[in-house]
mmCIF file of C-alpha atoms in Angstrom:
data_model
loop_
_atom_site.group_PDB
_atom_site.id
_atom_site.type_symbol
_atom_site.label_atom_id
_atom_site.label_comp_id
_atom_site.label_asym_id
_atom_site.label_seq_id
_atom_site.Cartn_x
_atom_site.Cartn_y
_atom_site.Cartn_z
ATOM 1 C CA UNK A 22 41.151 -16.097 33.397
ATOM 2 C CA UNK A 23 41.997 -13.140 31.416
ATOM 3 C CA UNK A 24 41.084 -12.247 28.041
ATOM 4 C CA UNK A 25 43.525 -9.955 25.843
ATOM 5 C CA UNK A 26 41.944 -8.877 22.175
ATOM 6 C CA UNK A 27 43.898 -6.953 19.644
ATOM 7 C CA UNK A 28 42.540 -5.292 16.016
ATOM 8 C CA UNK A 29 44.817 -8.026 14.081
ATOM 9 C CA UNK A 30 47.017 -11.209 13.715
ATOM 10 C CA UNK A 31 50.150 -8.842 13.237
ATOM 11 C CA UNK A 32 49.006 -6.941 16.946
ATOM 12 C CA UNK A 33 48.356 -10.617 18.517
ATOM 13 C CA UNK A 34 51.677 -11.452 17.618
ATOM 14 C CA UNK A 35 53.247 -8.206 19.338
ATOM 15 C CA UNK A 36 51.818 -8.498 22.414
ATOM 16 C CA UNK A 37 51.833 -12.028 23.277
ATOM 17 C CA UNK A 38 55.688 -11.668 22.480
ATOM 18 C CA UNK A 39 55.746 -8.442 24.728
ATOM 19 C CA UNK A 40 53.972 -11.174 27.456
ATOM 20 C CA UNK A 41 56.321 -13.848 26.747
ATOM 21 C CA UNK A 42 59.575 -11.537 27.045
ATOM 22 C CA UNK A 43 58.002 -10.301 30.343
ATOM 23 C CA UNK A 44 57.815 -14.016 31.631
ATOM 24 C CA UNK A 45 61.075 -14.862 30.807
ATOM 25 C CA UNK A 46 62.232 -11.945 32.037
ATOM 26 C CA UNK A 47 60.749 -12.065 35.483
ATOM 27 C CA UNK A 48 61.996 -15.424 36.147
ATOM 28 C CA UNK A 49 65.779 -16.003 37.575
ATOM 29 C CA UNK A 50 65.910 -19.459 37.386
ATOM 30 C CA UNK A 51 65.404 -21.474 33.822
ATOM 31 C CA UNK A 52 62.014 -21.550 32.067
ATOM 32 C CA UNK A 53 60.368 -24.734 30.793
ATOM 33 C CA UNK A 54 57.802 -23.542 27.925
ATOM 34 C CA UNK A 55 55.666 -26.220 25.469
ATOM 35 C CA UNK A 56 55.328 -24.622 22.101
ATOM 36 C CA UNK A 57 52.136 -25.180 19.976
ATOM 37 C CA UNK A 58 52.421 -25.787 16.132
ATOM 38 C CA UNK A 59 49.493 -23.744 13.633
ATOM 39 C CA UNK A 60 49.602 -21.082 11.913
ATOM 40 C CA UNK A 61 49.172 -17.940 14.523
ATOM 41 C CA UNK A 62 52.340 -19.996 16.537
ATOM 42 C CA UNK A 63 54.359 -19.303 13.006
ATOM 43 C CA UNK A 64 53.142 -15.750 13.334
ATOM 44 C CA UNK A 65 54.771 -15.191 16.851
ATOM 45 C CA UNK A 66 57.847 -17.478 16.570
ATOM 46 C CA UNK A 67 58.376 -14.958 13.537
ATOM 47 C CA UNK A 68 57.856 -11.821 15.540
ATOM 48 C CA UNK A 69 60.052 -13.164 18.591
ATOM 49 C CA UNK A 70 62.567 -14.100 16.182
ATOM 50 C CA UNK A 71 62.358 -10.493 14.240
ATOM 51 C CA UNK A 72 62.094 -7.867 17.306
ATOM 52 C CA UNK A 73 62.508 -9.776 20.325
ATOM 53 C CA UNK A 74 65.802 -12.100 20.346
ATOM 54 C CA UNK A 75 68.035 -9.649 21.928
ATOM 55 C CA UNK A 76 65.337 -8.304 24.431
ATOM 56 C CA UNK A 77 65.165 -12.077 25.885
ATOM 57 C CA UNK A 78 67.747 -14.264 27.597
ATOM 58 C CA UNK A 79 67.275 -17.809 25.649
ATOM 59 C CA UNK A 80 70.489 -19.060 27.494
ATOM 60 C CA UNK A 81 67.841 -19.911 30.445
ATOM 61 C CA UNK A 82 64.905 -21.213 27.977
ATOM 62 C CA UNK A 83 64.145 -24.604 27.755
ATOM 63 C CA UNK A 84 61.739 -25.254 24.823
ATOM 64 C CA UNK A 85 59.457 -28.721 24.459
ATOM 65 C CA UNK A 86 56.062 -29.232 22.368
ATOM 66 C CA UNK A 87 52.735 -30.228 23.597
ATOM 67 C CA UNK A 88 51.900 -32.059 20.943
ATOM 68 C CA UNK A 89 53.920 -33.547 17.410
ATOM 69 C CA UNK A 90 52.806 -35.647 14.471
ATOM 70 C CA UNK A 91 54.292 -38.857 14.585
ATOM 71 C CA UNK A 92 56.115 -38.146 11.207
ATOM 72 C CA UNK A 93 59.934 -37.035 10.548
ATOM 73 C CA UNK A 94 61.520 -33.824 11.495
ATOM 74 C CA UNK A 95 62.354 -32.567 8.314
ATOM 75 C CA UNK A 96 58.237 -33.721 7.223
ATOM 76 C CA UNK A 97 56.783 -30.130 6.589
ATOM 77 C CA UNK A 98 53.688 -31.248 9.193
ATOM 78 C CA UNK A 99 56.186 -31.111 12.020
ATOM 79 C CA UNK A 100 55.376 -28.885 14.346
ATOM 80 C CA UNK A 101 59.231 -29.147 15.612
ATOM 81 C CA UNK A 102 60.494 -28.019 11.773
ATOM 82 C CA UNK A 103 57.828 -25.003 11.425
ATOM 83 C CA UNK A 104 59.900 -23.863 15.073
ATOM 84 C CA UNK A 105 62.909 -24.595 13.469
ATOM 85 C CA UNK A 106 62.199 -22.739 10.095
ATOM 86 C CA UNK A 107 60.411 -19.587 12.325
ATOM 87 C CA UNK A 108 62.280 -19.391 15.520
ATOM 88 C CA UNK A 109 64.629 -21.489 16.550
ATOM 89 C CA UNK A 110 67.590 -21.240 13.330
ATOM 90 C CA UNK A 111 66.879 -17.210 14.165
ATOM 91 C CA UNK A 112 67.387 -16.521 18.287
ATOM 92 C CA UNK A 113 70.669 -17.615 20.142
ATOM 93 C CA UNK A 114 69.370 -20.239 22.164
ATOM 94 C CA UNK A 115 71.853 -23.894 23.077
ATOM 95 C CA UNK A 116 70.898 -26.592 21.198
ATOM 96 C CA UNK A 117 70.761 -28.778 24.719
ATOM 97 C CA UNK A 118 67.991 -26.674 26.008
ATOM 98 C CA UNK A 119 65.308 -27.685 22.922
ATOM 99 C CA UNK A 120 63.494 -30.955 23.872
ATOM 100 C CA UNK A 121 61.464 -32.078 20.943
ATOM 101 C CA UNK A 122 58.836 -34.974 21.011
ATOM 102 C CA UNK A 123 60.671 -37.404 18.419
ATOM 103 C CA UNK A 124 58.003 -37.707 15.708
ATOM 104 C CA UNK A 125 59.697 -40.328 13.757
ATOM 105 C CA UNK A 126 59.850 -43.057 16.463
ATOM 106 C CA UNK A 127 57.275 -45.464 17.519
ATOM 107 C CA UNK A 128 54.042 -43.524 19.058
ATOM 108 C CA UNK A 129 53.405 -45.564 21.962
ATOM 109 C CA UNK A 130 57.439 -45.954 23.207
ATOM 110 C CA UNK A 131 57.973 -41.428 22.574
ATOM 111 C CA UNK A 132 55.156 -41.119 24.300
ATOM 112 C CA UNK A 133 56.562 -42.983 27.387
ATOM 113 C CA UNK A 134 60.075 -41.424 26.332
ATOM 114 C CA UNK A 135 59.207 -37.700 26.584
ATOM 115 C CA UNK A 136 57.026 -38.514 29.587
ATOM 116 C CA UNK A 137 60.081 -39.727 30.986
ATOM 117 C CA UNK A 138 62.099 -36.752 29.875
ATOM 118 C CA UNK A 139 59.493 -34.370 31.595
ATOM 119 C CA UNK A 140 59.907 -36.065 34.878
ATOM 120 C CA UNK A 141 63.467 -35.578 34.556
ATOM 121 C CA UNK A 142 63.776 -31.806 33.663
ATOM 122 C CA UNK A 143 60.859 -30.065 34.606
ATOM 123 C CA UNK A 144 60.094 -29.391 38.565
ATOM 124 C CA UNK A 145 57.195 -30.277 40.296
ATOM 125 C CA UNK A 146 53.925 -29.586 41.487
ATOM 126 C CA UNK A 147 53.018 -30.319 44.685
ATOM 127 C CA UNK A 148 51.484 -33.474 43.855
ATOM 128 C CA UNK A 149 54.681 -34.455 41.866
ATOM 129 C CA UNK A 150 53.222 -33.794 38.229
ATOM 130 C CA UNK A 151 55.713 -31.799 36.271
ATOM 131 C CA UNK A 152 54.687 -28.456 35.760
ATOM 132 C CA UNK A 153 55.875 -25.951 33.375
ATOM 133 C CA UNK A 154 56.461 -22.533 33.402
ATOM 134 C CA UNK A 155 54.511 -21.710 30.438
ATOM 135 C CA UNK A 156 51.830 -23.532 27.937
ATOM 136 C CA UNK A 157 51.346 -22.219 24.735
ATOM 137 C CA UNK A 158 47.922 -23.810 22.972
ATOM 138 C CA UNK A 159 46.169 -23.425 20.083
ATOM 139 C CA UNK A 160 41.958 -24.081 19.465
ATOM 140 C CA UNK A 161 40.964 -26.503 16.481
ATOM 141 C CA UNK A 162 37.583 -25.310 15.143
ATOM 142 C CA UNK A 163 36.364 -28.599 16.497
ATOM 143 C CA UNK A 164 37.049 -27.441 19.698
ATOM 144 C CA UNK A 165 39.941 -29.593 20.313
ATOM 145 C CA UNK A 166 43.819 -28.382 22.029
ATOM 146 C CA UNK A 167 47.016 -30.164 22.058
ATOM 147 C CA UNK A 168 46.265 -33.252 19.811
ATOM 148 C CA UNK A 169 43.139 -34.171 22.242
ATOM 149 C CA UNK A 170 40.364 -33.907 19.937
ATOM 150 C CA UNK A 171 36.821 -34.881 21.276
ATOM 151 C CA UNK A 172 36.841 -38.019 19.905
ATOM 152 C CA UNK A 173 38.731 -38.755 22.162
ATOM 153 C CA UNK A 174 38.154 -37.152 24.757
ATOM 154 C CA UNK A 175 39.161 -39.519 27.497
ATOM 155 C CA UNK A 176 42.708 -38.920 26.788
ATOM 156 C CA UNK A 177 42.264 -35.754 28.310
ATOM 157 C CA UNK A 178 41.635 -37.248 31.826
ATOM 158 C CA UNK A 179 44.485 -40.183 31.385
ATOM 159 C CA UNK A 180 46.460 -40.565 34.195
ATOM 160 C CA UNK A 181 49.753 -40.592 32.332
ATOM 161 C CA UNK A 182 51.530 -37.438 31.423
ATOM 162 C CA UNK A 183 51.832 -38.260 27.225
ATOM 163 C CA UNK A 184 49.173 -39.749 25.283
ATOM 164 C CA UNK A 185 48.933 -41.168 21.464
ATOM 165 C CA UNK A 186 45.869 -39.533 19.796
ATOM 166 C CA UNK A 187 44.720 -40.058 16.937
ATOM 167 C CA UNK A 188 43.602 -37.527 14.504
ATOM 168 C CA UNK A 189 39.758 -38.022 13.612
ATOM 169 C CA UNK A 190 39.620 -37.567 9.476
ATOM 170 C CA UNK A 191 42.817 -38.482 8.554
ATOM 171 C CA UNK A 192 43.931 -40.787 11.266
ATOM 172 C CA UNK A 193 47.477 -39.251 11.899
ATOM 173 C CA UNK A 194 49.229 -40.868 15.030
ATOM 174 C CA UNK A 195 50.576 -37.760 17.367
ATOM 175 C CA UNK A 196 51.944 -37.661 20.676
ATOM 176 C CA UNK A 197 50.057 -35.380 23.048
ATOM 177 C CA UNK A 198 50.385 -33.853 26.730
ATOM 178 C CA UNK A 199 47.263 -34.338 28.581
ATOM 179 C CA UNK A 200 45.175 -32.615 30.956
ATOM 180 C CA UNK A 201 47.107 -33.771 34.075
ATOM 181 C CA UNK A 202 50.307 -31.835 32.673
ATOM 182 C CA UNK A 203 48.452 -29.015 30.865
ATOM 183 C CA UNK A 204 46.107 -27.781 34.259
ATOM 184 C CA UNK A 205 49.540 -28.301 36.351
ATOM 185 C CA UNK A 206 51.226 -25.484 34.471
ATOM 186 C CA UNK A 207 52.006 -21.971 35.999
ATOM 187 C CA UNK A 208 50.766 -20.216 33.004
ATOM 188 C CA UNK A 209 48.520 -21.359 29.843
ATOM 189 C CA UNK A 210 47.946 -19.284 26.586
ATOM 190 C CA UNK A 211 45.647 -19.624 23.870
ATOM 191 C CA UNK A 212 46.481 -18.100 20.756
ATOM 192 C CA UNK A 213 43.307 -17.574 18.732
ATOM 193 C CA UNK A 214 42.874 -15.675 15.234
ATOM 194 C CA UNK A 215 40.566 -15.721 12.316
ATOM 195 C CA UNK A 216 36.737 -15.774 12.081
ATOM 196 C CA UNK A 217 36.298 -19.203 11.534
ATOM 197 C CA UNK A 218 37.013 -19.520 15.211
ATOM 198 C CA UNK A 219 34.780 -17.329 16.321
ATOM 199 C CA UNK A 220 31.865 -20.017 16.425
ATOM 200 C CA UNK A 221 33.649 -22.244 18.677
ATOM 201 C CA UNK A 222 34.895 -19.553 20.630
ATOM 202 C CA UNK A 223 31.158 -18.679 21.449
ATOM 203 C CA UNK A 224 30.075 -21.786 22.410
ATOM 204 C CA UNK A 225 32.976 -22.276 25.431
ATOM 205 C CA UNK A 226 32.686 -18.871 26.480
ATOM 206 C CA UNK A 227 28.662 -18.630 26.508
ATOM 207 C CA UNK A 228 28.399 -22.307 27.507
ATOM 208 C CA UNK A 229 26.771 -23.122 24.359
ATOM 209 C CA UNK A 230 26.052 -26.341 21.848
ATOM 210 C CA UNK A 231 28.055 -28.863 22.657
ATOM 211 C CA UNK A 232 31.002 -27.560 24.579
ATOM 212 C CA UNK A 233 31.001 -30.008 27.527
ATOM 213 C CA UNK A 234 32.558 -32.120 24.568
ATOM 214 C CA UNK A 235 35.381 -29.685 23.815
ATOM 215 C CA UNK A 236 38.906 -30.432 25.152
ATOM 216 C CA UNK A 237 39.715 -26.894 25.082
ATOM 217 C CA UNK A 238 36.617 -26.264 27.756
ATOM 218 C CA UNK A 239 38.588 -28.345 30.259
ATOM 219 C CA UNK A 240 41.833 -26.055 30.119
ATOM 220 C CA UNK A 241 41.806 -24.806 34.050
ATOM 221 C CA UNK A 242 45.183 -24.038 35.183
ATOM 222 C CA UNK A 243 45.131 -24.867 38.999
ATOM 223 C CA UNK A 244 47.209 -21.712 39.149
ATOM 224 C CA UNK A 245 44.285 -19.685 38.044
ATOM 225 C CA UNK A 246 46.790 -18.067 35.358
ATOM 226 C CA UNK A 247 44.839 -18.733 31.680
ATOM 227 C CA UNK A 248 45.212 -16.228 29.107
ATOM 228 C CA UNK A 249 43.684 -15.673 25.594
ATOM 229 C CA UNK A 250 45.212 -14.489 22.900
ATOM 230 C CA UNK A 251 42.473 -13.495 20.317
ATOM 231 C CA UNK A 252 42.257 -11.249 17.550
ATOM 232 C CA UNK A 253 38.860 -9.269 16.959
ATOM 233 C CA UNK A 254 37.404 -11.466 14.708
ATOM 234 C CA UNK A 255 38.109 -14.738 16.469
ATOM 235 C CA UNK A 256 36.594 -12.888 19.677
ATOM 236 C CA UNK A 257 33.580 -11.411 17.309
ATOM 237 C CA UNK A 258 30.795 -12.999 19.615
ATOM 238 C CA UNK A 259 32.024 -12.827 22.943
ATOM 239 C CA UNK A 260 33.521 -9.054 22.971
#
């Protein structure tokens, strides 16, 4: 695991995009990457789109989500439209290499669907789970990742590859990769800003409260390669 802290959202933003173009770059073959929605996501996809889209080859990208709201793609909650809006109408990447989670059909049938999909175009661990080249997650305050929330828990350890969670308060359907697909990947990254994270942030990293209960404690890349983003005050209590 490897921690990386900058002074500010704006610096977070630069240098995971300076990480991401040296991924892509170091790869000769195409790169499957899952995209998180939130609001320090909107902050890279805006930087990539600004300062990086000639620096990186998007021919060979292949973009899918780890997690959508079961809503419409034009529904402002979509994690697929805030993409759209902040990266993908901006780079020059083929429209046949972004693989969205279809929000607007039935939850349990897209989750089998994209499950499907991933089978299909990602390769494959050595115990045939796909694997991608790069996760990108976020960390609720509540300590959950993806759309597993501890709630529901379970769905972390489900044997399938796509789950349907459901959110806790307002009890929004969403379509989720689990842990099976997320600890399979060659690379995970947590993108973490603000001060109200900071408390959670402390309990998984000094093994505090309640954060056996956390989804986001159970992010352990087999590969060993887990990065986190943070931004000083997010990391406050653990720098």
């Amino acid at each position: 695991m490897t921690i990386h802290t900058a002074p500010s959202k704006h610096k977070v933003a630069i240098d995971f995009s300076e990480y991401f173009k040296t991924l892509i770059g170091s790869n000769q073959q195409e790169v499957h990457i899952a995209l998180s929605g939130g609001s320090t996501p909107k902050i890279v996809f805006d930087e990539l789109a600004a300062n990086f889209n000639d620096a990186i080859n998007w021919q060979k990208v292949h973009l899918y989500w780890g997690d959508e709201r079961c809503v419409p793609p034009t529904d402002d909650q979509s994690n697929y439209k805030m993409t759209l809006d902040h990266l993908i109408s901006k780079i020059t990447i083929p429209k046949k290499n972004i693989h969205r989670i279809k929000g607007e059909n039935e939850p349990d049938y897209e989750a089998r669907r994209y499950a499907e999909l991933l089978l299909k175009k990602l390769p494959k661990s050595s115990d045939g789970v796909p694997s991608f080249d790069l996760i990108i997650l976020g960390l609720g305050d509540d300590g959950h990742t993806a759309s597993i929330f501890p709630h529901e828990i379970e769905l972390w350890h489900s044997r399938k590859l796509c789950e349907v969670a459901t959110h806790p308060n307002s009890g929004q359907k969403r379509v989720s990769l689990t842990g099976k697909v997320i600890n399979r990947a060659k690379n995970v990254t947590f993108l973490v800003t603000g001060e109200n994270k900071a408390p959670i942030v402390d309990e998984i990293f000094n093994k505090k409260g309640k954060y056996e209960k956390y989804p986001a404690n159970l992010v352990s890349p087999n590969s060993g390669k887990l990065i986190w983003f943070f931004d000083e005050s997010a990391a406050l209590k653990i720098m």
